[in-house]
CSV table of C-alpha atoms in Angstrom, one decimal:
chain,number,residue,atom,x,y,z
A,1,MET,CA,39.4,55.1,29.9
A,2,LEU,CA,41.5,57.7,31.6
A,3,ASP,CA,39.8,60.4,29.6
A,4,CYS,CA,36.4,59.4,30.8
A,5,LEU,CA,37.3,59.4,34.4
A,6,PHE,CA,39.7,62.2,34.9
A,7,GLU,CA,37.5,64.8,33.2
A,8,LEU,CA,35.5,64.6,36.4
A,9,LEU,CA,38.4,65.2,38.7
A,10,CYS,CA,39.9,68.5,39.7
A,11,PRO,CA,43.6,69.1,40.5
A,12,GLY,CA,44.4,68.0,44.0
A,13,GLU,CA,41.5,65.5,44.2
A,14,ILE,CA,41.9,61.8,44.2
A,15,LEU,CA,43.1,60.6,40.8
A,16,GLY,CA,40.9,57.6,41.4
A,17,LEU,CA,40.4,54.6,39.1
A,18,ALA,CA,42.3,55.0,35.9
A,19,SER,CA,42.7,52.6,33.0
A,20,SER,CA,43.7,52.5,29.4
A,21,VAL,CA,43.0,49.9,26.8
A,22,SER,CA,46.5,50.2,25.5
A,23,ARG,CA,47.8,49.2,28.9
A,24,PHE,CA,45.2,46.4,28.5
A,25,GLY,CA,43.8,44.5,31.4
A,26,ARG,CA,45.8,46.3,34.0
A,27,LEU,CA,44.1,49.0,36.1
A,28,VAL,CA,45.7,51.9,37.7
A,29,LEU,CA,43.8,51.8,41.0
A,30,ALA,CA,45.4,54.9,42.4
A,31,ALA,CA,44.1,56.8,45.4
A,32,LEU,CA,46.8,59.4,45.0
A,33,THR,CA,45.6,62.1,47.4
A,34,GLY,CA,48.4,63.1,49.7
A,35,ILE,CA,51.1,61.8,47.4
A,36,THR,CA,53.6,64.5,46.7
A,37,VAL,CA,54.4,65.0,43.0
A,38,THR,CA,58.0,66.0,42.2
A,39,VAL,CA,57.7,69.4,40.7
A,40,SER,CA,60.4,70.6,38.4
A,41,ASP,CA,61.4,74.3,38.7
A,42,THR,CA,62.2,74.2,35.0
A,43,SER,CA,60.2,76.9,33.2
A,44,LEU,CA,58.4,76.6,29.9
A,45,SER,CA,61.1,78.8,28.3
A,46,GLN,CA,63.8,76.5,29.6
A,47,ALA,CA,62.0,73.4,28.3
A,48,GLN,CA,61.8,75.1,24.9
A,49,GLU,CA,65.5,76.0,25.1
A,50,ARG,CA,66.4,72.3,25.7
A,51,THR,CA,64.5,71.4,22.6
A,52,ARG,CA,66.4,74.1,20.6
A,53,SER,CA,69.7,72.9,22.1
A,54,GLN,CA,69.2,69.6,20.4
A,55,ASN,CA,69.1,71.6,17.1
A,56,LEU,CA,65.7,70.0,16.6
A,57,PRO,CA,63.2,72.9,16.2
A,58,GLY,CA,60.4,70.7,14.9
A,59,ASN,CA,62.4,69.5,11.9
A,60,PRO,CA,62.8,65.8,11.1
A,61,SER,CA,65.9,64.0,12.3
A,62,THR,CA,68.5,63.7,9.6
A,63,CYS,CA,70.8,61.1,11.3
A,64,GLU,CA,70.4,57.6,10.0
A,65,GLY,CA,68.9,55.3,12.7
A,66,LYS,CA,67.7,58.3,14.8
A,67,MET,CA,64.4,60.0,15.3
A,68,LEU,CA,62.9,62.8,17.3
A,69,ALA,CA,60.7,61.9,20.3
A,70,VAL,CA,59.0,63.6,23.3
A,71,HIS,CA,61.2,62.9,26.3
A,72,PHE,CA,61.5,63.7,30.0
A,73,ASP,CA,64.4,63.1,32.3
A,74,SER,CA,62.5,62.8,35.5
A,75,PRO,CA,58.8,62.6,36.6
A,76,GLY,CA,57.1,65.9,37.2
A,77,GLU,CA,55.2,68.7,35.6
A,78,ALA,CA,54.6,69.4,31.9
A,79,GLU,CA,57.7,71.6,31.7
A,80,ASN,CA,59.9,68.5,32.1
A,81,LEU,CA,59.0,67.5,28.6
A,82,TYR,CA,61.2,68.4,25.6
A,83,ILE,CA,62.1,67.0,22.2
A,84,LYS,CA,65.2,64.7,22.0
A,85,GLU,CA,66.9,62.7,19.3
A,86,VAL,CA,66.8,59.0,20.2
A,87,ALA,CA,67.4,55.7,18.5
A,88,ARG,CA,64.8,54.7,16.0
A,89,PRO,CA,63.1,51.5,17.1
A,90,GLU,CA,63.5,48.2,15.1
A,91,PRO,CA,60.5,46.0,14.5
A,92,SER,CA,60.6,42.6,16.1
A,93,LYS,CA,59.0,39.5,14.6
A,94,GLY,CA,55.3,40.2,13.9
A,95,GLU,CA,55.8,43.9,14.1
A,96,VAL,CA,56.0,46.7,11.6
A,97,LEU,CA,57.5,50.2,11.6
A,98,ILE,CA,55.3,53.3,11.1
A,99,LYS,CA,56.4,56.7,10.1
A,100,VAL,CA,54.2,58.7,12.4
A,101,HIS,CA,52.4,61.7,11.0
A,102,ALA,CA,50.1,62.3,14.0
A,103,SER,CA,49.6,61.1,17.5
A,104,ALA,CA,47.1,62.0,20.3
A,105,LEU,CA,47.2,62.8,23.9
A,106,ASN,CA,45.6,60.7,26.6
A,107,ARG,CA,45.3,60.9,30.4
A,108,ALA,CA,47.7,58.0,30.7
A,109,ASP,CA,50.4,60.2,29.2
A,110,LEU,CA,49.9,62.7,31.9
A,111,LEU,CA,50.1,60.1,34.6
A,112,GLN,CA,53.2,58.5,33.1
A,113,ARG,CA,54.9,61.9,32.9
A,114,ARG,CA,54.2,62.4,36.6
A,115,GLY,CA,55.6,58.9,37.5
A,116,PHE,CA,52.2,57.3,38.4
A,117,TYR,CA,51.8,55.2,35.4
A,118,LEU,CA,54.5,52.8,34.2
A,119,PRO,CA,54.6,51.2,30.7
A,120,PRO,CA,53.9,47.5,30.7
A,121,PRO,CA,56.9,45.2,30.4
A,122,GLY,CA,58.6,45.4,27.0
A,123,ALA,CA,56.7,48.5,25.9
A,124,SER,CA,58.4,51.7,24.8
A,125,GLU,CA,58.9,54.3,27.5
A,126,ILE,CA,58.1,57.1,25.0
A,127,LEU,CA,54.7,58.7,25.6
A,128,GLY,CA,51.9,58.1,23.1
A,129,LEU,CA,49.2,55.3,23.0
A,130,GLU,CA,48.0,55.8,19.5
A,131,ALA,CA,49.4,57.0,16.2
A,132,ALA,CA,48.5,57.4,12.5
A,133,GLY,CA,51.0,57.3,9.7
A,134,VAL,CA,52.5,55.3,6.8
A,135,LEU,CA,54.2,51.9,7.0
A,136,VAL,CA,57.9,51.9,6.2
A,137,SER,CA,58.4,48.2,6.6
A,138,GLU,CA,56.6,45.2,5.1
A,139,GLY,CA,54.2,43.0,7.1
A,140,ALA,CA,52.5,39.7,6.4
A,141,ASP,CA,49.3,41.5,5.5
A,142,TRP,CA,50.6,45.0,5.1
A,143,SER,CA,52.7,46.8,2.5
A,144,VAL,CA,55.1,49.7,2.6
A,145,GLY,CA,53.2,52.9,2.0
A,146,ASP,CA,49.9,51.7,3.6
A,147,ARG,CA,48.1,54.4,5.5
A,148,VAL,CA,47.4,53.1,9.0
A,149,MET,CA,46.4,53.9,12.5
A,150,ALA,CA,47.6,51.9,15.4
A,151,LEU,CA,46.8,51.1,19.0
A,152,LEU,CA,50.1,51.3,20.9
A,153,SER,CA,51.4,50.4,24.3
A,154,GLY,CA,53.7,53.4,24.1
A,155,GLY,CA,55.9,55.2,21.6
A,156,GLY,CA,53.4,57.3,19.6
A,157,ASN,CA,54.9,60.7,20.4
A,158,ALA,CA,57.9,60.1,18.1
A,159,GLU,CA,58.7,60.2,14.4
A,160,TYR,CA,58.7,56.4,14.2
A,161,ALA,CA,56.9,53.7,16.2
A,162,THR,CA,56.8,49.9,16.1
A,163,VAL,CA,53.5,48.0,16.5
A,164,PRO,CA,52.3,44.4,16.2
A,165,GLU,CA,50.7,43.9,12.8
A,166,ASP,CA,47.4,42.8,14.4
A,167,GLN,CA,47.1,46.2,16.2
A,168,LEU,CA,46.9,48.1,12.9
A,169,MET,CA,43.8,49.4,11.2
A,170,ALA,CA,43.6,50.9,7.7
A,171,ILE,CA,42.8,54.6,7.6
A,172,PRO,CA,39.4,55.1,5.8
A,173,ASN,CA,39.5,56.8,2.4
A,174,GLN,CA,39.8,60.6,2.5
A,175,MET,CA,40.4,60.6,6.3
A,176,THR,CA,43.4,62.7,7.3
A,177,PHE,CA,46.2,61.5,9.6
A,178,ILE,CA,44.9,64.1,12.2
A,179,GLN,CA,41.5,62.5,12.2
A,180,ALA,CA,42.8,59.0,12.3
A,181,ALA,CA,45.1,59.7,15.2
A,182,ALA,CA,42.0,60.4,17.3
A,183,ILE,CA,40.5,57.0,16.9
A,184,PRO,CA,42.6,54.0,18.2
A,185,GLU,CA,42.8,54.6,22.0
A,186,ALA,CA,39.6,56.5,22.7
A,187,TRP,CA,37.3,54.7,20.4
A,188,LEU,CA,38.6,51.2,21.2
A,189,THR,CA,38.3,52.0,24.9
A,190,ALA,CA,34.7,53.0,24.4
A,191,TYR,CA,34.0,50.1,22.1
A,192,GLN,CA,35.6,47.6,24.6
A,193,LEU,CA,33.5,48.9,27.5
A,194,LEU,CA,30.2,49.0,25.6
A,195,HIS,CA,30.5,45.7,23.8
A,196,PHE,CA,33.0,43.5,25.6
A,197,VAL,CA,32.2,44.5,29.2
A,198,ALA,CA,28.6,45.8,29.4
A,199,GLU,CA,27.4,44.0,26.2
A,200,VAL,CA,25.0,46.8,25.6
A,201,LYS,CA,21.8,45.9,23.7
A,202,LYS,CA,19.4,47.9,21.5
A,203,GLY,CA,17.1,50.1,23.6
A,204,GLU,CA,19.2,50.0,26.8
A,205,THR,CA,20.3,53.3,28.4
A,206,VAL,CA,24.0,53.9,29.1
A,207,LEU,CA,25.4,56.5,31.6
A,208,ILE,CA,28.5,58.0,30.2
A,209,HIS,CA,30.7,60.2,32.4
A,210,ALA,CA,32.8,63.0,30.9
A,211,GLY,CA,30.7,63.2,27.7
A,212,GLY,CA,33.0,65.8,26.3
A,213,SER,CA,36.2,63.8,26.5
A,214,GLY,CA,37.7,61.7,23.7
A,215,VAL,CA,36.3,58.5,25.1
A,216,GLY,CA,33.0,60.2,26.0
A,217,THR,CA,32.4,61.6,22.5
A,218,ALA,CA,33.2,58.2,21.0
A,219,ALA,CA,30.9,56.3,23.4
A,220,ILE,CA,27.9,58.5,22.6
A,221,GLN,CA,28.2,57.8,18.9
A,222,LEU,CA,28.8,54.1,19.4
A,223,CYS,CA,25.8,53.9,21.7
A,224,ARG,CA,23.6,55.4,19.0
A,225,LEU,CA,25.1,53.1,16.4
A,226,ALA,CA,24.1,50.1,18.6
A,227,GLY,CA,20.6,51.4,19.1
A,228,ALA,CA,21.2,52.2,22.8
A,229,VAL,CA,20.4,55.5,24.5
A,230,PRO,CA,23.3,57.6,25.9
A,231,VAL,CA,22.9,59.8,28.9
A,232,VAL,CA,25.9,61.9,29.9
A,233,THR,CA,27.5,64.0,32.6
A,234,ALA,CA,30.0,66.8,31.8
A,235,GLY,CA,31.5,69.8,33.6
A,236,SER,CA,30.5,72.6,31.3
A,237,ALA,CA,27.6,73.9,29.2
A,238,ASP,CA,29.7,73.6,26.0
A,239,LYS,CA,30.5,70.0,26.6
A,240,LEU,CA,26.9,69.2,27.3
A,241,LYS,CA,25.8,71.0,24.2
A,242,LYS,CA,28.3,69.0,22.1
A,243,SER,CA,27.2,65.7,23.7
A,244,MET,CA,23.6,66.4,22.8
A,245,GLU,CA,24.7,67.2,19.2
A,246,LEU,CA,26.4,63.9,19.0
A,247,GLY,CA,23.2,62.1,20.1
A,248,ALA,CA,23.0,62.1,23.9
A,249,ALA,CA,19.4,61.8,25.1
A,250,ALA,CA,20.0,63.8,28.2
A,251,GLY,CA,22.9,65.6,29.9
A,252,PHE,CA,23.8,66.8,33.5
A,253,ASN,CA,26.4,69.2,34.7
A,254,TYR,CA,28.0,67.4,37.6
A,255,LYS,CA,29.3,70.7,39.0
A,256,GLU,CA,25.9,72.2,39.4
A,257,GLU,CA,23.5,69.3,40.2
A,258,ASP,CA,23.3,65.9,41.8
A,259,PHE,CA,23.1,63.9,38.7
A,260,SER,CA,22.7,60.5,40.5
A,261,SER,CA,19.0,60.8,41.3
A,262,CYS,CA,18.3,62.3,37.8
A,263,THR,CA,20.1,59.6,35.9
A,264,LEU,CA,18.3,56.8,37.8
A,265,THR,CA,15.2,57.9,35.9
A,266,PHE,CA,16.9,57.1,32.6
A,267,THR,CA,19.6,54.5,33.3
A,268,LYS,CA,19.5,50.8,33.5
A,269,VAL,CA,23.0,50.0,32.3
A,270,TRP,CA,26.1,51.5,33.9
A,271,VAL,CA,29.4,51.0,32.0
A,272,PRO,CA,32.1,50.1,34.5
A,273,LEU,CA,35.8,50.5,34.2
A,274,LEU,CA,37.8,47.3,33.8
A,275,PRO,CA,39.0,45.7,37.0
A,276,LEU,CA,42.7,46.6,36.7
A,277,VAL,CA,45.1,47.2,39.6
A,278,LEU,CA,48.4,49.1,40.1
A,279,LEU,CA,50.1,48.6,43.4
A,280,ASP,CA,53.2,50.6,44.4
A,281,LYS,CA,53.6,51.7,40.8
A,282,GLN,CA,54.4,48.1,39.7
A,283,TRP,CA,52.2,46.2,37.2
A,284,LEU,CA,50.7,43.0,38.4
A,285,THR,CA,52.2,40.2,36.4
A,286,ARG,CA,50.1,39.1,33.4
A,287,ASP,CA,50.9,36.9,30.4
A,288,PRO,CA,51.9,39.4,27.6
A,289,GLU,CA,50.7,36.9,25.0
A,290,LEU,CA,47.2,37.0,26.5
A,291,ASP,CA,47.3,40.8,26.4
A,292,ARG,CA,48.4,40.7,22.8
A,293,ARG,CA,45.6,38.2,21.8
A,294,TYR,CA,43.0,40.3,23.5
A,295,LYS,CA,44.0,43.5,21.8
A,296,SER,CA,44.2,41.7,18.5
A,297,LYS,CA,40.7,40.5,18.9
A,298,LEU,CA,39.5,44.0,20.0
A,299,VAL,CA,41.2,45.7,17.0
A,300,LYS,CA,39.8,43.1,14.6
A,301,THR,CA,36.3,43.3,15.9
A,302,PHE,CA,36.3,47.1,15.9
A,303,ALA,CA,37.7,47.3,12.4
A,304,GLU,CA,35.0,45.0,11.1
A,305,SER,CA,32.0,46.3,12.9
A,306,ALA,CA,32.7,50.0,13.5
A,307,LEU,CA,35.4,51.3,11.2
A,308,PRO,CA,33.2,51.1,8.0
A,309,TYR,CA,31.0,53.8,9.5
A,310,PHE,CA,33.8,56.4,9.6
A,311,SER,CA,34.6,58.9,6.8
A,312,SER,CA,35.8,62.4,6.5
A,313,ASP,CA,32.2,63.5,5.9
A,314,SER,CA,30.6,65.2,8.9
A,315,ARG,CA,27.3,63.5,8.1
A,316,SER,CA,28.8,60.0,8.6
A,317,PRO,CA,27.5,58.0,11.5
A,318,LEU,CA,30.8,58.1,13.3
A,319,HIS,CA,33.5,60.7,13.3
A,320,PRO,CA,36.2,61.7,15.8
A,321,VAL,CA,35.8,64.9,17.7
A,322,ILE,CA,39.0,67.0,17.5
A,323,ASP,CA,39.6,69.7,20.2
A,324,SER,CA,42.9,71.1,19.2
A,325,ILE,CA,46.1,70.4,17.3
A,326,TYR,CA,49.6,71.0,18.6
A,327,LYS,CA,53.0,70.6,16.9
A,328,MET,CA,55.5,68.2,18.4
A,329,ASP,CA,57.5,71.0,20.0
A,330,GLU,CA,54.4,72.4,21.6
A,331,ILE,CA,53.9,69.3,23.7
A,332,VAL,CA,54.2,71.2,27.0
A,333,SER,CA,51.2,73.4,26.1
A,334,ALA,CA,49.3,70.3,25.0
A,335,HIS,CA,49.7,68.6,28.3
A,336,LYS,CA,48.8,71.8,30.2
A,337,HIS,CA,45.6,72.1,28.1
A,338,MET,CA,44.5,68.6,29.0
A,339,GLU,CA,45.4,69.1,32.7
A,340,GLY,CA,43.2,72.1,32.8
A,341,ASN,CA,40.3,69.9,31.6
A,342,LYS,CA,39.8,72.4,28.8
A,343,ASN,CA,39.5,69.9,25.9
A,344,LEU,CA,36.3,68.9,24.2
A,345,GLY,CA,37.3,65.9,22.2
A,346,LYS,CA,40.8,64.8,21.3
A,347,ILE,CA,44.1,66.7,21.6
A,348,ILE,CA,46.2,65.9,18.6
A,349,ILE,CA,50.0,66.0,18.2
A,350,ASN,CA,51.0,66.8,14.6
A,351,LEU,CA,54.4,65.3,13.7
A,352,ASP,CA,54.2,66.1,10.0
A,353,SER,CA,56.8,68.7,9.3
A,354,GLU,CA,55.2,69.7,6.1
A,355,ASP,CA,52.0,70.9,7.8
């Protein structure tokens, strides 16, 4: 949900309402104007040098029980990120271990890096809310070698990640890891808002902000699949054009016109953000088991009702929109690309050393 909202915001403005399905049920209600962000004076070249000093220039970790992961020592700018060798996670009861081939970038990662977005209790502090890869441990309903994508509470920007079994989805045949990594967070966020919150019906019209974002491009397609009519806002002609190609009935450039009066002509359903709250950078206490049950239901429902419509064929009813692909050691550039609101669709982090 962060992608939807922050596409509309420029640097220095209120960061506003932000939420993420992978942080489920907890909103970042952050009016952050006036809050000073700690800015590191570390340059991009210094960040790259820290990565090289680990003797980890994009190659897999060779130490048993270790892995490579995106890391930052203190909150701040993108240059604080580097690649570090850390302990490989061990799956707990009901979890499995994934060898991650690709992950994706979300607005929550930017907020977490800046110190405004803390992982929920018990979650990995490593960035990354979604991943695609291969199982390397057995599960009750999953086998070693299964190709899967996963909704995570954290940990996706690493060579390995643990995830509850019921937050896994099988990757459709012929779909690549790159394509699959673009699905869990953005598409489940859009699906959740449309079907769990707004309960959109056939023929209803839905206003979608940031139509060129990962969540926006997903919401447009899901609206069409449900027989609803998507109307979008975006900040550039290219993003509006792509939104229309995906099925938007109308589009408005919020930088050039007052879209509110125009959209009232079309819109009868407004999809809200979930009522989540973050106070003083501490999560409100919630039952982790309730969170897990909710996400399990969301993943199951999406896998049954939407996932069958995906394929690698561009003519399929649903397909993820990929903006760009970065290698793991290019994570600084990936963050800067998203912070500049330059992406149209998902930004992917490729962790496959063979690609």
